[in-house]
Amino acid sequence: MSEAAAAKQQRVPLCDGNSLPILGLGTCSLDKVVKGETVKAVKAGIEIGYRHLDGAFLYGNEDEVGEAIRAKITDGTVKREDIFYTSKPSEEELFPEDASGKVLQSDVDFRETWAVMESCKDAGLVRSIGVSNFNRRQLEMLLKMPNLKYKPVCNQVECHPYLNQSKLLKYCKSNNIILMGYSPLGTSQDPKWFCTSNPILLNDLELKKIGEKHHKTAAQIALRYQVQRGVVVIPKSFNLGRMKQNKEIFDFQLTDEEMEAIDGLNKNCRYITLKQLLDHPKYPFHDEY
C-alpha cells in the first residue's frame, strides 16, 4: 500500500463532505503556558506526520500553535490545506458585542450561537463546525432546531476505555456525527480541572496484557481501540517520543475478543468533570449520556 493510500485510510469522512485524520495532536495547556513550548511541540508534531491539531482559546497558546503552523508552511513541510485545525472559540469571539458572560444561558442564545457558527462556515472562515461536551438531549435539541442549515460534524467529549461513551457513540453514528475523544489516555492533572481520585488508565492490567501480545504499550492499545470504533482521538503530548509512539497504531489490529475485553473495562469514570460549572444551566454531565 502506498503512503498516500495509507494516509487516506486514516481519515474519516464528515457529514459536510470534508474529512479529517482520525488521530490528532492535542495542545491543551491549562497550566501556566511556557513561552515557546507549544511552538516547539507543534512543529515537531507536524514534522513527524500529524495533520490534525486540536486547540482552544481557553488553552492560552493558540498564538503559538498558529506560529508553528505558519513556520512549517513557510519551510515547505506542509500546505495550509493539509492541516485540519480544531478550535473552540470564546464567547467574546462569537459575540464581540456581548462580553456579559450570559451567552448560552437560554435556548434562544443556544440557537443564536449555532447560527453565528453557520455564518462563519458560509463566509469560508471555517471548514467545518461541530460541538463539544454535548449530551444526547442537547444534540437532539440542536438537530431539531428550526432553520438548521448545517448539522454538527462532530461532538468532542471525554472518551477512553474507562469512559467508553458507547451509548453516545451509537447515537452520534445514527445521526452521521463523528465522536471525537479528548483525554483518550485518561489524565490526572490539575485538581481544579481534573478528578485526581480516579484510577490511572495506563496502569490497567488488561491493556498491558493485550499490549504485550501486540508488542505495544497500554497507551497504543487504548488509542487503537478507539480508532477501530471510529472514534477520532486527540491525545495531548509535547514529548517527542510519546508523540511518535501515539502515531504507531495503524500497523496492527485488535481482535473482536480484545475489543470486547476493552469494552468491559468501562467504569463510567470521568476524569474531567468541569465541577466549576456544576450550576450552569447547560451543564451536560447530569444526564446518563
mmCIF file of C-alpha atoms in Angstrom:
data_model
loop_
_atom_site.group_PDB
_atom_site.id
_atom_site.type_symbol
_atom_site.label_atom_id
_atom_site.label_comp_id
_atom_site.label_asym_id
_atom_site.label_seq_id
_atom_site.Cartn_x
_atom_site.Cartn_y
_atom_site.Cartn_z
ATOM 1 C CA MET A 1 0.000 0.000 0.000
ATOM 2 C CA SER A 2 1.327 3.428 -0.921
ATOM 3 C CA GLU A 3 1.885 6.113 1.717
ATOM 4 C CA ALA A 4 -0.889 8.207 0.145
ATOM 5 C CA ALA A 5 -3.349 5.295 0.293
ATOM 6 C CA ALA A 6 -2.454 4.569 3.906
ATOM 7 C CA ALA A 7 -2.946 8.231 4.845
ATOM 8 C CA LYS A 8 -6.360 8.235 3.164
ATOM 9 C CA GLN A 9 -7.440 5.189 5.159
ATOM 10 C CA GLN A 10 -6.545 7.033 8.366
ATOM 11 C CA ARG A 11 -9.059 9.819 7.680
ATOM 12 C CA VAL A 12 -12.760 9.834 8.484
ATOM 13 C CA PRO A 13 -15.445 11.486 6.340
ATOM 14 C CA LEU A 14 -17.570 14.249 7.837
ATOM 15 C CA CYS A 15 -21.230 14.865 7.080
ATOM 16 C CA ASP A 16 -20.425 18.158 5.301
ATOM 17 C CA GLY A 17 -18.208 16.471 2.712
ATOM 18 C CA ASN A 18 -14.900 17.227 4.397
ATOM 19 C CA SER A 19 -12.694 14.692 6.184
ATOM 20 C CA LEU A 20 -10.135 14.748 8.973
ATOM 21 C CA PRO A 21 -7.363 12.494 10.287
ATOM 22 C CA ILE A 22 -8.673 10.049 12.877
ATOM 23 C CA LEU A 23 -5.578 10.713 15.010
ATOM 24 C CA GLY A 24 -4.759 14.256 16.049
ATOM 25 C CA LEU A 25 -2.386 16.060 18.386
ATOM 26 C CA GLY A 26 -3.921 17.784 21.392
ATOM 27 C CA THR A 27 -2.394 21.082 22.516
ATOM 28 C CA CYS A 28 -4.288 21.592 25.789
ATOM 29 C CA SER A 29 -2.202 23.614 28.231
ATOM 30 C CA LEU A 30 -4.290 24.561 31.255
ATOM 31 C CA ASP A 31 -1.229 25.021 33.420
ATOM 32 C CA LYS A 32 0.892 28.155 33.082
ATOM 33 C CA VAL A 33 1.953 28.335 29.451
ATOM 34 C CA VAL A 34 5.730 28.156 28.991
ATOM 35 C CA LYS A 35 6.699 30.538 26.218
ATOM 36 C CA GLY A 36 7.918 28.710 23.136
ATOM 37 C CA GLU A 37 6.973 25.226 24.386
ATOM 38 C CA THR A 38 3.875 24.918 22.194
ATOM 39 C CA VAL A 39 5.683 26.223 19.105
ATOM 40 C CA LYS A 40 8.419 23.630 19.513
ATOM 41 C CA ALA A 41 5.986 20.768 20.159
ATOM 42 C CA VAL A 42 3.604 21.562 17.292
ATOM 43 C CA LYS A 43 6.494 21.970 14.848
ATOM 44 C CA ALA A 44 7.774 18.551 15.923
ATOM 45 C CA GLY A 45 4.286 17.068 15.619
ATOM 46 C CA ILE A 46 3.890 18.328 12.067
ATOM 47 C CA GLU A 47 7.352 17.080 11.144
ATOM 48 C CA ILE A 48 6.544 13.530 12.294
ATOM 49 C CA GLY A 49 3.252 13.495 10.419
ATOM 50 C CA TYR A 50 0.414 14.976 12.478
ATOM 51 C CA ARG A 51 -2.032 16.837 10.269
ATOM 52 C CA HIS A 52 -4.907 17.211 12.733
ATOM 53 C CA LEU A 53 -4.233 19.649 15.575
ATOM 54 C CA ASP A 54 -6.664 20.369 18.398
ATOM 55 C CA GLY A 55 -6.662 23.637 20.325
ATOM 56 C CA ALA A 56 -8.887 26.199 22.034
ATOM 57 C CA PHE A 57 -8.945 29.838 23.053
ATOM 58 C CA LEU A 58 -9.145 28.619 26.661
ATOM 59 C CA TYR A 59 -5.720 26.957 26.446
ATOM 60 C CA GLY A 60 -3.979 30.292 26.109
ATOM 61 C CA ASN A 61 -1.492 29.101 23.481
ATOM 62 C CA GLU A 62 -3.338 29.328 20.162
ATOM 63 C CA ASP A 63 -0.960 32.070 19.021
ATOM 64 C CA GLU A 64 1.945 29.634 19.365
ATOM 65 C CA VAL A 65 0.049 26.877 17.532
ATOM 66 C CA GLY A 66 -0.513 29.336 14.696
ATOM 67 C CA GLU A 67 3.141 30.362 14.725
ATOM 68 C CA ALA A 68 4.216 26.727 14.420
ATOM 69 C CA ILE A 69 1.806 26.025 11.561
ATOM 70 C CA ARG A 70 2.974 29.115 9.668
ATOM 71 C CA ALA A 71 6.619 28.097 10.144
ATOM 72 C CA LYS A 72 6.033 24.614 8.709
ATOM 73 C CA ILE A 73 4.108 26.075 5.770
ATOM 74 C CA THR A 74 6.917 28.557 5.101
ATOM 75 C CA ASP A 75 9.598 25.869 5.117
ATOM 76 C CA GLY A 76 7.571 23.701 2.741
ATOM 77 C CA THR A 77 6.779 20.834 5.144
ATOM 78 C CA VAL A 78 3.010 21.260 4.622
ATOM 79 C CA LYS A 79 0.466 23.360 2.769
ATOM 80 C CA ARG A 80 -2.290 25.091 4.699
ATOM 81 C CA GLU A 81 -4.904 22.773 3.199
ATOM 82 C CA ASP A 82 -3.025 19.789 4.662
ATOM 83 C CA ILE A 83 -3.769 20.923 8.227
ATOM 84 C CA PHE A 84 -7.113 20.355 9.954
ATOM 85 C CA TYR A 85 -7.101 22.635 12.990
ATOM 86 C CA THR A 86 -9.885 22.254 15.561
ATOM 87 C CA SER A 87 -10.523 25.229 17.833
ATOM 88 C CA LYS A 88 -13.101 26.143 20.451
ATOM 89 C CA PRO A 89 -13.759 29.904 20.300
ATOM 90 C CA SER A 90 -14.552 32.071 23.277
ATOM 91 C CA GLU A 91 -17.961 33.688 23.734
ATOM 92 C CA GLU A 92 -16.334 37.061 23.090
ATOM 93 C CA GLU A 93 -15.057 35.843 19.713
ATOM 94 C CA LEU A 94 -18.534 34.704 18.631
ATOM 95 C CA PHE A 95 -20.369 37.630 20.238
ATOM 96 C CA PRO A 96 -17.882 40.521 20.311
ATOM 97 C CA GLU A 97 -20.563 42.982 21.420
ATOM 98 C CA ASP A 98 -21.726 40.772 24.285
ATOM 99 C CA ALA A 99 -18.995 40.132 26.817
ATOM 100 C CA SER A 100 -21.539 39.864 29.619
ATOM 101 C CA GLY A 101 -20.988 36.162 30.218
ATOM 102 C CA LYS A 102 -24.668 35.452 29.557
ATOM 103 C CA VAL A 103 -24.197 33.631 26.280
ATOM 104 C CA LEU A 104 -25.703 30.113 26.257
ATOM 105 C CA GLN A 105 -27.859 30.863 29.300
ATOM 106 C CA SER A 106 -31.039 30.091 27.337
ATOM 107 C CA ASP A 107 -32.240 28.063 24.373
ATOM 108 C CA VAL A 108 -32.525 31.271 22.333
ATOM 109 C CA ASP A 109 -28.863 32.066 22.916
ATOM 110 C CA PHE A 110 -28.012 28.472 22.009
ATOM 111 C CA ARG A 111 -29.728 28.847 18.640
ATOM 112 C CA GLU A 112 -28.085 32.223 18.055
ATOM 113 C CA THR A 113 -24.682 30.752 18.782
ATOM 114 C CA TRP A 114 -25.134 27.968 16.240
ATOM 115 C CA ALA A 115 -26.396 30.476 13.668
ATOM 116 C CA VAL A 116 -23.210 32.521 14.133
ATOM 117 C CA MET A 117 -21.129 29.392 13.557
ATOM 118 C CA GLU A 118 -23.138 28.587 10.429
ATOM 119 C CA SER A 119 -22.449 32.101 9.126
ATOM 120 C CA CYS A 120 -18.730 31.551 9.747
ATOM 121 C CA LYS A 121 -18.877 28.435 7.572
ATOM 122 C CA ASP A 122 -20.805 30.271 4.858
ATOM 123 C CA ALA A 123 -18.176 33.019 4.889
ATOM 124 C CA GLY A 124 -15.379 30.484 4.457
ATOM 125 C CA LEU A 125 -13.835 31.339 7.807
ATOM 126 C CA VAL A 126 -14.060 27.713 8.942
ATOM 127 C CA ARG A 127 -14.081 24.419 7.089
ATOM 128 C CA SER A 128 -16.491 22.531 9.355
ATOM 129 C CA ILE A 129 -18.448 23.230 12.542
ATOM 130 C CA GLY A 130 -19.171 20.956 15.486
ATOM 131 C CA VAL A 131 -19.806 20.912 19.215
ATOM 132 C CA SER A 132 -18.074 19.768 22.390
ATOM 133 C CA ASN A 133 -19.357 18.192 25.614
ATOM 134 C CA PHE A 134 -22.916 17.867 24.308
ATOM 135 C CA ASN A 135 -25.051 15.088 25.740
ATOM 136 C CA ARG A 136 -27.698 13.273 23.703
ATOM 137 C CA ARG A 137 -30.501 15.612 24.761
ATOM 138 C CA GLN A 138 -28.509 18.684 23.775
ATOM 139 C CA LEU A 139 -27.609 17.152 20.413
ATOM 140 C CA GLU A 140 -31.282 16.392 19.785
ATOM 141 C CA MET A 141 -32.195 19.982 20.608
ATOM 142 C CA LEU A 142 -29.643 21.203 18.068
ATOM 143 C CA LEU A 143 -30.677 18.754 15.362
ATOM 144 C CA LYS A 144 -34.344 19.768 15.769
ATOM 145 C CA MET A 145 -33.550 23.473 15.666
ATOM 146 C CA PRO A 146 -35.761 25.389 13.200
ATOM 147 C CA ASN A 147 -33.928 26.551 10.089
ATOM 148 C CA LEU A 148 -30.909 24.364 10.845
ATOM 149 C CA LYS A 149 -28.557 24.802 7.917
ATOM 150 C CA TYR A 150 -25.626 22.593 8.928
ATOM 151 C CA LYS A 151 -25.511 19.632 11.261
ATOM 152 C CA PRO A 152 -22.564 19.449 13.634
ATOM 153 C CA VAL A 153 -19.882 17.294 12.050
ATOM 154 C CA CYS A 154 -18.561 16.139 15.416
ATOM 155 C CA ASN A 155 -19.128 16.087 19.148
ATOM 156 C CA GLN A 156 -15.876 16.313 21.109
ATOM 157 C CA VAL A 157 -16.185 14.605 24.507
ATOM 158 C CA GLU A 158 -14.020 12.789 27.022
ATOM 159 C CA CYS A 159 -13.670 9.210 25.792
ATOM 160 C CA HIS A 160 -11.354 6.346 26.818
ATOM 161 C CA PRO A 161 -11.717 2.697 27.911
ATOM 162 C CA TYR A 162 -12.857 3.744 31.411
ATOM 163 C CA LEU A 163 -15.492 6.058 29.852
ATOM 164 C CA ASN A 164 -16.192 4.464 26.509
ATOM 165 C CA GLN A 165 -19.294 6.555 25.702
ATOM 166 C CA SER A 166 -20.864 3.578 23.914
ATOM 167 C CA LYS A 167 -24.432 4.947 24.065
ATOM 168 C CA LEU A 168 -23.429 8.417 22.931
ATOM 169 C CA LEU A 169 -21.251 6.910 20.183
ATOM 170 C CA LYS A 170 -24.202 4.865 18.920
ATOM 171 C CA TYR A 171 -26.438 7.939 18.899
ATOM 172 C CA CYS A 172 -23.838 10.031 17.095
ATOM 173 C CA LYS A 173 -23.272 7.347 14.464
ATOM 174 C CA SER A 174 -27.037 7.114 13.859
ATOM 175 C CA ASN A 175 -27.005 10.841 13.042
ATOM 176 C CA ASN A 176 -23.775 10.824 10.999
ATOM 177 C CA ILE A 177 -21.913 12.801 13.656
ATOM 178 C CA ILE A 178 -18.299 11.906 14.453
ATOM 179 C CA LEU A 179 -17.412 11.318 18.092
ATOM 180 C CA MET A 180 -14.070 12.940 18.870
ATOM 181 C CA GLY A 181 -12.438 11.737 22.092
ATOM 182 C CA TYR A 182 -10.327 14.020 24.234
ATOM 183 C CA SER A 183 -8.223 12.625 27.094
ATOM 184 C CA PRO A 184 -8.157 9.234 25.295
ATOM 185 C CA LEU A 185 -5.366 8.093 27.631
ATOM 186 C CA GLY A 186 -7.029 9.346 30.803
ATOM 187 C CA THR A 187 -5.467 12.076 32.883
ATOM 188 C CA SER A 188 -4.636 13.026 36.444
ATOM 189 C CA GLN A 189 -3.557 16.625 36.302
ATOM 190 C CA ASP A 190 -4.599 19.880 37.981
ATOM 191 C CA PRO A 191 -7.388 19.124 40.514
ATOM 192 C CA LYS A 192 -9.032 22.399 39.515
ATOM 193 C CA TRP A 193 -9.983 20.747 36.222
ATOM 194 C CA PHE A 194 -9.446 17.020 36.712
ATOM 195 C CA CYS A 195 -10.653 14.364 39.145
ATOM 196 C CA THR A 196 -7.407 13.014 40.583
ATOM 197 C CA SER A 197 -9.003 10.232 42.662
ATOM 198 C CA ASN A 198 -9.762 8.066 39.612
ATOM 199 C CA PRO A 199 -7.598 5.053 38.728
ATOM 200 C CA ILE A 200 -4.784 5.639 36.243
ATOM 201 C CA LEU A 201 -5.914 4.226 32.903
ATOM 202 C CA LEU A 202 -2.452 3.357 31.607
ATOM 203 C CA ASN A 203 -1.809 1.143 34.647
ATOM 204 C CA ASP A 204 -4.685 -1.126 33.642
ATOM 205 C CA LEU A 205 -3.572 -4.779 33.599
ATOM 206 C CA GLU A 206 -5.863 -5.766 30.708
ATOM 207 C CA LEU A 207 -4.486 -3.030 28.471
ATOM 208 C CA LYS A 208 -0.946 -4.061 29.388
ATOM 209 C CA LYS A 209 -1.681 -7.748 28.708
ATOM 210 C CA ILE A 210 -3.137 -7.016 25.277
ATOM 211 C CA GLY A 211 -0.211 -4.697 24.623
ATOM 212 C CA GLU A 212 2.298 -7.439 25.350
ATOM 213 C CA LYS A 213 0.653 -9.672 22.766
ATOM 214 C CA HIS A 214 0.966 -6.997 20.077
ATOM 215 C CA HIS A 215 4.302 -5.591 21.315
ATOM 216 C CA LYS A 216 2.590 -2.278 22.013
ATOM 217 C CA THR A 217 2.163 -0.019 25.048
ATOM 218 C CA ALA A 218 -1.064 0.332 27.026
ATOM 219 C CA ALA A 219 -1.420 3.804 25.501
ATOM 220 C CA GLN A 220 -1.179 2.432 21.966
ATOM 221 C CA ILE A 221 -3.805 -0.223 22.774
ATOM 222 C CA ALA A 222 -6.164 2.432 24.193
ATOM 223 C CA LEU A 223 -5.771 4.551 21.052
ATOM 224 C CA ARG A 224 -6.117 1.575 18.681
ATOM 225 C CA TYR A 225 -9.339 0.583 20.469
ATOM 226 C CA GLN A 226 -10.802 3.975 19.690
ATOM 227 C CA VAL A 227 -9.861 4.185 16.027
ATOM 228 C CA GLN A 228 -11.323 0.702 15.426
ATOM 229 C CA ARG A 229 -14.594 2.024 16.855
ATOM 230 C CA GLY A 230 -14.456 5.012 14.528
ATOM 231 C CA VAL A 231 -13.684 7.475 17.327
ATOM 232 C CA VAL A 232 -11.329 10.327 16.439
ATOM 233 C CA VAL A 233 -8.656 10.694 19.126
ATOM 234 C CA ILE A 234 -6.559 13.727 20.051
ATOM 235 C CA PRO A 235 -4.020 12.671 22.690
ATOM 236 C CA LYS A 236 -2.038 15.591 24.093
ATOM 237 C CA SER A 237 1.694 15.189 24.400
ATOM 238 C CA PHE A 238 4.580 17.593 23.953
ATOM 239 C CA ASN A 239 7.068 14.734 24.420
ATOM 240 C CA LEU A 240 8.583 13.788 21.060
ATOM 241 C CA GLY A 241 8.949 10.101 21.939
ATOM 242 C CA ARG A 242 5.335 9.765 23.039
ATOM 243 C CA MET A 243 4.096 11.742 20.043
ATOM 244 C CA LYS A 244 5.846 9.214 17.814
ATOM 245 C CA GLN A 245 4.513 6.245 19.791
ATOM 246 C CA ASN A 246 0.954 7.563 19.621
ATOM 247 C CA LYS A 247 1.171 7.529 15.815
ATOM 248 C CA GLU A 248 2.283 3.889 15.707
ATOM 249 C CA ILE A 249 -1.211 2.399 15.945
ATOM 250 C CA PHE A 250 -2.003 1.647 12.328
ATOM 251 C CA ASP A 251 0.234 -1.397 11.853
ATOM 252 C CA PHE A 252 -1.844 -3.859 13.898
ATOM 253 C CA GLN A 253 -5.450 -4.867 14.545
ATOM 254 C CA LEU A 254 -7.229 -5.753 17.772
ATOM 255 C CA THR A 255 -9.315 -8.924 17.606
ATOM 256 C CA ASP A 256 -13.056 -8.951 18.328
ATOM 257 C CA GLU A 257 -12.311 -10.671 21.641
ATOM 258 C CA GLU A 258 -9.789 -7.977 22.586
ATOM 259 C CA MET A 259 -12.230 -5.219 21.659
ATOM 260 C CA GLU A 260 -14.880 -6.859 23.857
ATOM 261 C CA ALA A 261 -12.414 -7.152 26.725
ATOM 262 C CA ILE A 262 -11.615 -3.446 26.493
ATOM 263 C CA ASP A 263 -15.322 -2.645 26.265
ATOM 264 C CA GLY A 264 -15.642 -4.469 29.588
ATOM 265 C CA LEU A 265 -13.247 -2.014 31.258
ATOM 266 C CA ASN A 266 -15.839 0.761 31.164
ATOM 267 C CA LYS A 267 -16.424 2.268 34.618
ATOM 268 C CA ASN A 268 -18.243 5.476 33.570
ATOM 269 C CA CYS A 269 -15.150 7.083 35.068
ATOM 270 C CA ARG A 270 -14.994 10.741 34.116
ATOM 271 C CA TYR A 271 -11.667 12.481 34.745
ATOM 272 C CA ILE A 272 -12.839 15.892 33.559
ATOM 273 C CA THR A 273 -15.980 16.873 35.481
ATOM 274 C CA LEU A 274 -15.880 20.652 34.942
ATOM 275 C CA LYS A 275 -17.043 20.900 38.535
ATOM 276 C CA GLN A 276 -16.741 24.681 38.494
ATOM 277 C CA LEU A 277 -19.676 24.679 36.021
ATOM 278 C CA LEU A 278 -21.961 22.354 38.017
ATOM 279 C CA ASP A 279 -24.600 25.045 38.481
ATOM 280 C CA HIS A 280 -24.588 26.177 34.855
ATOM 281 C CA PRO A 281 -27.998 25.578 33.192
ATOM 282 C CA LYS A 282 -26.256 23.841 30.276
ATOM 283 C CA TYR A 283 -24.047 21.559 32.404
ATOM 284 C CA PRO A 284 -24.034 18.365 30.295
ATOM 285 C CA PHE A 285 -22.957 15.641 32.690
ATOM 286 C CA HIS A 286 -26.101 15.329 34.823
ATOM 287 C CA ASP A 287 -27.632 13.131 32.099
ATOM 288 C CA GLU A 288 -26.588 9.497 31.669
ATOM 289 C CA TYR A 289 -25.080 10.273 28.245
#
